[in-house]
Coordinates of C-alpha atoms in Angstrom, one line a residue:
M1 CA 215.6 84.5 57.7
R2 CA 212.8 82.4 56.3
T3 CA 211.1 83.0 53.0
S4 CA 207.4 83.9 52.8
R5 CA 205.1 80.9 52.5
K6 CA 201.6 82.1 51.8
L7 CA 199.0 79.5 50.8
P8 CA 196.7 80.0 47.8
L9 CA 193.0 80.4 48.8
L10 CA 191.9 77.2 47.1
A11 CA 194.6 75.2 48.8
V12 CA 193.6 76.8 52.2
V13 CA 189.9 75.7 51.7
A14 CA 191.0 72.2 50.7
L15 CA 193.1 72.0 53.9
A16 CA 190.3 73.3 56.0
L17 CA 188.0 70.5 54.7
L18 CA 190.8 67.9 55.3
W19 CA 191.0 69.0 58.9
L20 CA 187.3 68.8 59.3
I21 CA 187.9 65.0 59.0
L22 CA 191.2 64.8 60.8
S23 CA 190.4 67.2 63.7
G24 CA 191.7 65.9 67.0
R25 CA 194.2 63.3 65.5
E26 CA 197.6 64.6 66.6
D27 CA 200.5 62.4 67.8
E28 CA 202.0 64.5 70.0
G29 CA 199.0 69.6 104.8
Q30 CA 202.2 68.2 103.6
D31 CA 205.3 69.9 102.4
T32 CA 204.2 71.8 99.3
R33 CA 207.6 72.6 97.9
V34 CA 207.9 71.5 94.3
S35 CA 210.4 68.8 93.6
E36 CA 213.3 69.2 91.2
G37 CA 212.5 68.5 87.6
R38 CA 209.1 70.1 87.7
A39 CA 208.1 73.8 87.4
G40 CA 211.0 76.0 86.6
E41 CA 213.1 73.2 85.1
Q42 CA 213.6 73.2 81.3
G43 CA 212.6 70.4 79.0
T44 CA 211.2 68.1 81.7
Q45 CA 207.5 68.0 80.7
K46 CA 206.4 64.5 79.9
E47 CA 204.3 63.9 76.8
T48 CA 200.7 63.2 77.7
P49 CA 197.8 62.4 75.4
E50 CA 196.0 65.5 74.1
P51 CA 192.2 65.8 74.6
E52 CA 190.1 64.7 71.7
Q53 CA 189.0 67.4 69.4
R54 CA 185.5 67.2 67.9
P55 CA 185.0 67.7 64.2
G56 CA 183.9 71.3 63.6
R57 CA 183.0 73.8 61.0
P58 CA 186.2 75.4 59.5
I59 CA 186.4 79.2 59.8
G60 CA 188.2 81.3 57.2
D61 CA 191.4 79.6 56.1
G62 CA 191.0 76.7 58.5
S63 CA 193.1 78.1 61.3
T64 CA 190.2 77.9 63.6
S65 CA 186.9 76.0 63.7
D66 CA 183.6 76.0 65.5
T67 CA 183.4 72.8 67.4
G68 CA 180.5 73.7 69.6
A69 CA 180.3 74.4 73.4
Q70 CA 183.6 74.4 75.2
P71 CA 184.2 71.3 77.4
G72 CA 185.3 71.5 81.0
R73 CA 183.7 74.8 81.9
M74 CA 182.6 75.7 85.4
E75 CA 178.9 75.2 86.1
V76 CA 177.4 78.5 87.1
S77 CA 174.6 78.9 89.7
K78 CA 173.0 81.8 91.5
L79 CA 173.6 82.2 95.2
A80 CA 170.7 81.3 97.5
P81 CA 169.7 83.8 100.1
G82 CA 172.2 83.8 103.0
Q83 CA 174.6 81.5 101.1
R84 CA 178.3 82.1 101.5
P85 CA 180.0 82.8 98.1
P86 CA 182.7 80.5 96.8
Q87 CA 186.3 81.6 97.1
F88 CA 187.3 82.2 93.5
V89 CA 191.0 82.1 92.5
V90 CA 192.1 83.1 89.0
F91 CA 195.6 82.0 87.8
S92 CA 196.4 83.9 84.6
W93 CA 199.4 83.8 82.2
D94 CA 200.7 86.7 80.2
G95 CA 202.1 85.9 76.7
A96 CA 201.2 82.2 76.8
G97 CA 203.9 80.9 74.4
E98 CA 205.4 77.4 74.7
D99 CA 209.2 77.1 74.3
D100 CA 211.8 74.5 75.4
Q101 CA 211.0 75.2 79.1
A102 CA 207.6 73.4 78.5
L103 CA 205.9 75.5 81.2
F104 CA 202.6 75.9 79.3
S105 CA 202.2 72.1 79.1
H106 CA 203.4 71.6 82.6
F107 CA 200.8 73.9 84.2
R108 CA 198.1 72.3 82.1
E109 CA 199.0 69.1 83.9
V110 CA 199.0 70.8 87.3
A111 CA 195.6 72.2 86.5
K112 CA 194.3 68.7 85.7
E113 CA 195.6 67.5 89.0
T114 CA 194.1 70.3 91.0
N115 CA 190.8 70.7 89.1
A116 CA 191.6 74.2 88.0
N117 CA 190.7 76.3 85.0
M118 CA 193.0 79.2 84.0
T119 CA 193.3 82.1 81.6
F120 CA 196.0 82.3 79.0
F121 CA 196.5 85.8 77.6
L122 CA 198.1 85.0 74.2
S123 CA 200.4 87.5 72.5
G124 CA 199.0 87.4 68.9
I125 CA 202.4 87.6 67.3
Y126 CA 203.5 84.4 68.9
L127 CA 201.6 82.7 66.0
L128 CA 203.2 84.9 63.3
P129 CA 206.5 83.9 61.7
E130 CA 209.1 86.6 61.6
S131 CA 209.2 86.3 57.8
E132 CA 205.6 87.5 57.8
R133 CA 206.1 90.3 60.3
D134 CA 205.0 93.0 57.8
R135 CA 201.4 91.8 58.4
Y136 CA 201.6 93.4 61.8
R137 CA 201.1 97.1 61.9
P138 CA 201.4 98.3 65.6
P139 CA 200.0 101.7 66.5
G140 CA 202.7 104.4 66.3
K141 CA 205.4 101.9 65.5
P142 CA 207.2 100.7 62.4
V143 CA 205.5 97.9 60.5
G144 CA 206.5 94.6 62.0
A145 CA 208.0 96.1 65.2
S146 CA 207.9 94.0 68.3
D147 CA 209.4 94.4 71.8
I148 CA 209.1 90.6 72.4
G149 CA 210.5 89.3 69.1
Y150 CA 209.0 86.4 67.2
L151 CA 208.9 82.7 67.8
G152 CA 210.5 80.1 65.6
D153 CA 208.6 77.4 63.7
A154 CA 209.0 74.8 66.4
E155 CA 207.8 77.2 69.1
I156 CA 204.8 78.3 67.0
R157 CA 203.8 74.7 66.5
A158 CA 204.2 74.0 70.2
T159 CA 202.2 77.0 71.2
L160 CA 199.3 76.0 68.8
K161 CA 199.3 72.6 70.3
Q162 CA 199.0 74.0 73.9
L163 CA 196.3 76.5 72.9
R164 CA 194.3 73.7 71.3
G165 CA 194.6 71.4 74.3
A166 CA 194.0 74.1 76.9
W167 CA 190.7 75.2 75.3
L168 CA 189.5 71.6 75.1
E169 CA 190.2 71.3 78.8
G170 CA 188.1 74.3 79.7
H171 CA 190.8 77.0 79.9
E172 CA 190.2 80.5 78.5
I173 CA 192.3 82.0 75.6
G174 CA 192.3 85.8 76.2
T175 CA 194.7 88.3 74.7
H176 CA 197.9 90.0 75.8
F177 CA 197.7 91.9 72.5
N178 CA 200.7 91.8 70.2
G179 CA 204.0 93.8 70.3
H180 CA 204.2 94.5 74.0
F181 CA 205.1 98.2 73.8
C182 CA 205.4 100.0 77.1
G183 CA 206.2 103.5 78.2
P184 CA 205.4 106.9 76.8
S185 CA 205.3 105.7 73.1
G186 CA 203.6 102.5 73.9
G187 CA 200.2 101.4 75.2
S188 CA 200.1 104.2 77.7
S189 CA 199.8 106.7 74.9
W190 CA 197.4 104.7 72.7
S191 CA 193.9 106.1 71.8
E192 CA 190.7 104.1 71.8
Q193 CA 191.1 103.5 68.1
D194 CA 194.7 102.3 68.6
W195 CA 193.5 99.6 71.1
I196 CA 190.7 98.6 68.6
S197 CA 193.3 98.2 65.9
E198 CA 195.7 96.3 68.1
T199 CA 192.9 93.9 69.3
E200 CA 191.5 93.3 65.8
Q201 CA 195.1 92.4 64.7
A202 CA 195.5 90.0 67.6
R203 CA 192.2 88.3 66.5
E204 CA 193.3 88.1 62.9
L205 CA 196.7 86.6 63.7
V206 CA 195.0 83.8 65.6
Q207 CA 192.5 83.3 62.8
T208 CA 195.1 83.2 59.9
W209 CA 198.1 81.3 61.3
R210 CA 197.6 78.6 58.6
T211 CA 198.1 81.1 55.9
T212 CA 201.0 82.9 57.5
T213 CA 202.9 79.8 58.6
G214 CA 202.1 77.5 55.8
F215 CA 201.6 74.6 58.3
T216 CA 199.4 71.9 56.7
D217 CA 199.9 69.0 59.1
I218 CA 198.2 70.1 62.3
P219 CA 194.6 70.6 63.3
P220 CA 192.8 73.9 63.5
L221 CA 192.2 75.6 66.8
P222 CA 188.8 74.3 68.1
F223 CA 187.2 77.6 68.8
D224 CA 185.9 80.7 67.0
Y225 CA 188.2 83.4 68.3
S226 CA 185.7 86.2 67.4
K227 CA 183.5 84.7 70.1
E228 CA 186.2 83.3 72.4
L229 CA 188.0 86.6 73.0
I230 CA 186.1 88.5 75.7
G231 CA 189.0 90.1 77.7
G232 CA 192.7 90.7 78.1
R233 CA 195.5 92.2 80.0
A234 CA 197.5 95.2 78.6
P235 CA 201.3 94.9 78.5
C236 CA 202.9 96.6 81.5
L237 CA 199.4 97.3 82.8
E238 CA 199.4 100.5 80.8
G239 CA 196.7 102.4 78.8
Q240 CA 193.7 101.0 80.6
Q241 CA 191.7 104.2 80.4
A242 CA 191.5 104.2 76.6
L243 CA 191.3 100.4 76.5
L244 CA 188.2 100.5 78.7
R245 CA 186.6 102.9 76.2
A246 CA 187.4 100.6 73.4
A247 CA 186.4 97.4 75.2
P248 CA 182.6 97.5 74.7
K249 CA 183.1 98.0 70.9
L250 CA 185.4 94.9 70.9
G251 CA 182.9 92.7 72.6
F252 CA 184.9 92.5 75.8
R253 CA 183.2 91.6 79.0
Y254 CA 186.2 92.3 81.3
D255 CA 189.6 93.8 81.5
A256 CA 192.5 92.6 83.7
S257 CA 194.9 95.5 83.2
S258 CA 194.4 97.5 86.3
P259 CA 197.3 97.5 88.9
G260 CA 197.0 97.9 92.6
G261 CA 193.5 96.9 93.4
H262 CA 192.5 95.9 96.9
Q263 CA 191.2 92.5 97.8
M264 CA 187.6 93.5 97.3
W265 CA 184.8 92.3 95.1
P266 CA 185.1 93.6 91.5
Q267 CA 182.8 96.2 89.9
K268 CA 182.1 97.3 86.4
V269 CA 183.7 100.3 84.7
N270 CA 182.1 101.5 81.4
G271 CA 180.0 98.3 81.4
I272 CA 183.1 96.1 81.7
W273 CA 184.2 94.1 84.7
D274 CA 187.4 95.6 86.1
L275 CA 189.5 92.7 87.4
P276 CA 192.7 94.2 88.8
L277 CA 195.9 92.7 90.1
Q278 CA 195.7 93.1 93.9
Q279 CA 197.8 94.2 96.8
L280 CA 198.8 91.2 98.9
P281 CA 200.7 91.0 102.2
F282 CA 204.4 90.8 101.5
P283 CA 206.0 88.8 104.4
G284 CA 208.8 90.6 106.2
N285 CA 207.9 94.0 104.7
S286 CA 205.8 97.0 105.7
F287 CA 204.4 97.3 102.2
E288 CA 202.2 95.1 100.1
V289 CA 203.0 93.8 96.7
L290 CA 201.0 93.3 93.5
S291 CA 199.7 89.7 92.9
M292 CA 202.1 89.0 90.0
D293 CA 205.3 87.0 89.9
Y294 CA 207.2 89.8 88.2
N295 CA 206.5 92.3 91.0
I296 CA 207.5 89.9 93.6
M297 CA 210.7 89.1 91.8
Y298 CA 211.5 92.8 91.3
N299 CA 211.1 93.5 95.0
Q300 CA 213.3 90.6 95.9
S301 CA 216.2 90.8 93.5
Q302 CA 215.6 93.5 90.9
T303 CA 217.0 91.0 88.4
T304 CA 216.0 87.6 86.9
T305 CA 219.4 86.2 88.0
G306 CA 219.6 87.0 91.7
S307 CA 221.8 85.2 94.3
K308 CA 221.2 81.4 94.2
A309 CA 221.8 81.4 98.0
K310 CA 218.5 83.3 98.4
H311 CA 216.4 81.3 96.0
A312 CA 214.8 79.0 98.6
T313 CA 214.0 81.9 100.8
W314 CA 212.6 84.0 98.0
E315 CA 210.5 81.0 96.8
D316 CA 209.0 80.6 100.3
Q317 CA 208.3 84.3 100.5
A318 CA 206.5 84.3 97.1
Y319 CA 204.4 81.3 98.2
E320 CA 203.6 82.9 101.5
T321 CA 202.6 86.1 99.7
F322 CA 200.0 84.2 97.6
M323 CA 198.8 82.2 100.5
G324 CA 198.5 85.2 102.7
G325 CA 196.3 86.9 100.2
F326 CA 194.3 83.7 99.8
E327 CA 193.7 83.2 103.6
R328 CA 192.8 86.9 104.0
A329 CA 190.0 86.5 101.4
Y330 CA 189.0 82.9 102.2
E331 CA 188.5 83.6 105.9
G332 CA 187.1 87.1 105.2
N333 CA 185.1 88.8 102.5
R334 CA 185.6 86.0 99.9
A335 CA 186.8 88.5 97.3
P336 CA 188.2 86.7 94.2
L337 CA 192.0 86.3 94.4
L338 CA 193.5 87.4 91.0
I339 CA 197.0 86.3 90.3
G340 CA 199.2 87.1 87.2
N341 CA 202.1 85.0 86.0
H342 CA 204.6 84.5 83.1
F343 CA 206.1 81.3 81.7
E344 CA 209.6 82.3 82.9
S345 CA 212.4 80.7 84.9
W346 CA 213.4 83.9 86.7
N347 CA 215.7 83.2 89.7
G348 CA 216.0 79.6 88.9
G349 CA 212.3 79.1 88.3
I350 CA 211.3 79.8 91.9
Y351 CA 208.2 81.8 91.0
M352 CA 206.9 78.9 88.9
K353 CA 207.4 76.6 91.9
A354 CA 205.7 79.0 94.2
I355 CA 202.7 79.2 91.9
E356 CA 202.5 75.4 91.6
R357 CA 202.6 75.1 95.4
T358 CA 199.8 77.7 95.7
M359 CA 197.6 75.8 93.2
R360 CA 198.2 72.5 95.0
S361 CA 197.4 74.2 98.4
V362 CA 194.3 76.1 97.5
C363 CA 192.5 74.6 94.6
T364 CA 191.4 71.5 96.4
K365 CA 190.1 73.3 99.6
P366 CA 186.4 73.3 100.4
E367 CA 184.3 76.0 98.7
V368 CA 187.3 77.1 96.5
R369 CA 187.0 77.3 92.8
C370 CA 190.1 77.9 90.7
V371 CA 188.6 79.4 87.5
S372 CA 189.3 81.4 84.4
F373 CA 188.3 85.0 84.1
R374 CA 185.6 83.9 81.7
D375 CA 184.2 81.6 84.4
L376 CA 184.4 84.4 87.0
V377 CA 182.5 87.0 84.9
D378 CA 179.9 84.3 84.0
W379 CA 179.3 83.8 87.7
L380 CA 179.2 87.5 88.5
D381 CA 176.7 88.2 85.7
A382 CA 174.4 85.4 86.9
Q383 CA 174.0 86.9 90.4
D384 CA 171.4 89.2 91.7
P385 CA 172.7 92.8 91.3
K386 CA 171.6 93.6 94.9
V387 CA 173.8 90.7 96.1
L388 CA 176.7 92.0 94.1
A389 CA 176.2 95.4 95.5
K390 CA 176.3 94.0 99.1
L391 CA 179.5 92.0 98.3
S392 CA 181.2 95.1 96.8
E393 CA 180.7 96.9 100.1
L394 CA 182.8 94.4 102.1
Q395 CA 186.2 95.9 102.8
V396 CA 189.5 94.0 103.0
G397 CA 189.5 91.8 106.0
A398 CA 185.7 92.0 106.6
K399 CA 184.3 88.8 108.1
P400 CA 180.5 89.0 107.8
D401 CA 177.9 86.6 109.1
W402 CA 177.0 85.4 105.7
A403 CA 173.6 83.9 106.6
S404 CA 172.4 87.3 107.8
Y405 CA 174.4 89.6 105.5
L406 CA 173.1 88.1 102.3
A407 CA 169.7 87.1 103.7
G408 CA 168.0 90.4 102.6
P409 CA 168.0 94.2 103.2
Q410 CA 169.4 95.1 106.6
D411 CA 172.0 97.2 108.3
K412 CA 175.5 96.9 107.0
P413 CA 178.0 95.1 109.3
T414 CA 180.9 97.2 110.5
P415 CA 183.6 96.7 107.8
S416 CA 187.3 96.5 108.4
T417 CA 189.2 99.5 107.1
P418 CA 191.7 98.9 104.3
P419 CA 195.3 99.2 105.5
K420 CA 196.5 102.8 105.1
G421 CA 200.1 102.5 106.4
P422 CA 201.6 99.9 104.0
E423 CA 202.4 101.0 100.5
T424 CA 202.3 98.9 97.5
A425 CA 205.7 98.1 96.1
K426 CA 206.2 99.5 92.6
A427 CA 208.7 98.5 90.0
G428 CA 209.8 100.7 87.1
V429 CA 209.3 99.5 83.6
P430 CA 212.5 99.2 81.6
R431 CA 212.6 100.3 78.0
R432 CA 215.0 97.7 76.5
G433 CA 213.7 95.4 73.9
G434 CA 214.3 91.6 73.9
R435 CA 212.6 88.4 73.2
R436 CA 210.5 87.0 76.0
L437 CA 207.3 85.0 76.7
G438 CA 205.7 87.7 78.8
D439 CA 206.5 90.9 80.7
R440 CA 210.0 91.3 82.1
A441 CA 211.7 93.6 84.5
V442 CA 215.1 92.7 83.1
W443 CA 215.4 91.3 79.6
V444 CA 218.0 88.8 78.5
R445 CA 218.4 88.5 74.7
R446 CA 218.3 85.0 73.3
N447 CA 220.1 84.4 70.1

């Protein structure tokens, strides 16, 4: 157990001024199957130069800084009359910690190669040393409690490096909140005020890591998290009703916690964009599956260590699930495809490989934009409300004549009816605790 290492205020201010000067200087059609030594393989990520960080105005103890407008963001434009909308695809990551698997850094490289922006939902306590756990006061739980444990010093450093680089590349840093509590005594039972407390603590942990860690040799995060944080995904997709009541008071513009949405254009709930995980065709089955790696894994093996003999088949099935959902939207109503992931090597890393194959297959197609949730809601908010209303009427599988459908007021085209027969596969949420970098169906303790 480490000892507490709090920095005096004057020392913190001095360090903040130092990093104002030093910011950014850190030495640190074909077969789509991902080759060995890439996604899903531990410790294989090559060191690449980090993006340059502009000098900025230190905030608070110097953990964060205001460096101006974020680089690498999608350019937003309004649809012209009769124009077909882009096919948006959002790849998002729950937890967003970097460990020896180096998956955070790996997928940043994949995003560069595929011209993609993504959303990283950071668990705030991944920046809090275990020796400082008493700073976290989860609703209805003992002080310092966590169902995902705490990261070590090296992992906190690595996570900070990835967050810094990701933001400078145009990716979004959202929140997965903190202790990841599920079930009757977790987020599903939280009140509006509980969610406000949990979110404010997540913000504070990002804004005070220099004080809590004692790290003095790395630059600040290049963003103001009080402005950057505009949405999140609740652990285990629980408690959304109360969270949506809290969201406007938190400055949120969207929430991505809803399970089981259809592939339709999103709408607002309580003034907040509701961006759910979606039901996608699940090859070889009569039911559909949620657009998240965990749900696919659970419906294949019910464990993170399933039969190795089935890994290749399961990887292809996961890839075909994502691609089936993509093609249904791309060739149809163009509803944004929303995919959730975790930096985990379940079943030999096959879901990481399937996601990478999907990114390489779809993000370079014509009229496709792989974006963050922030990019998506910026685009939605820039559109004519009448156009958004027309888009939201399109059912799953609808294939309108875009030139006429969005040209102006007219009769609605006959929409396709959402499938009623298939059911969405559901997976129970286990109650065991254990350290992980995101949600898990089956936990494996790491010593």
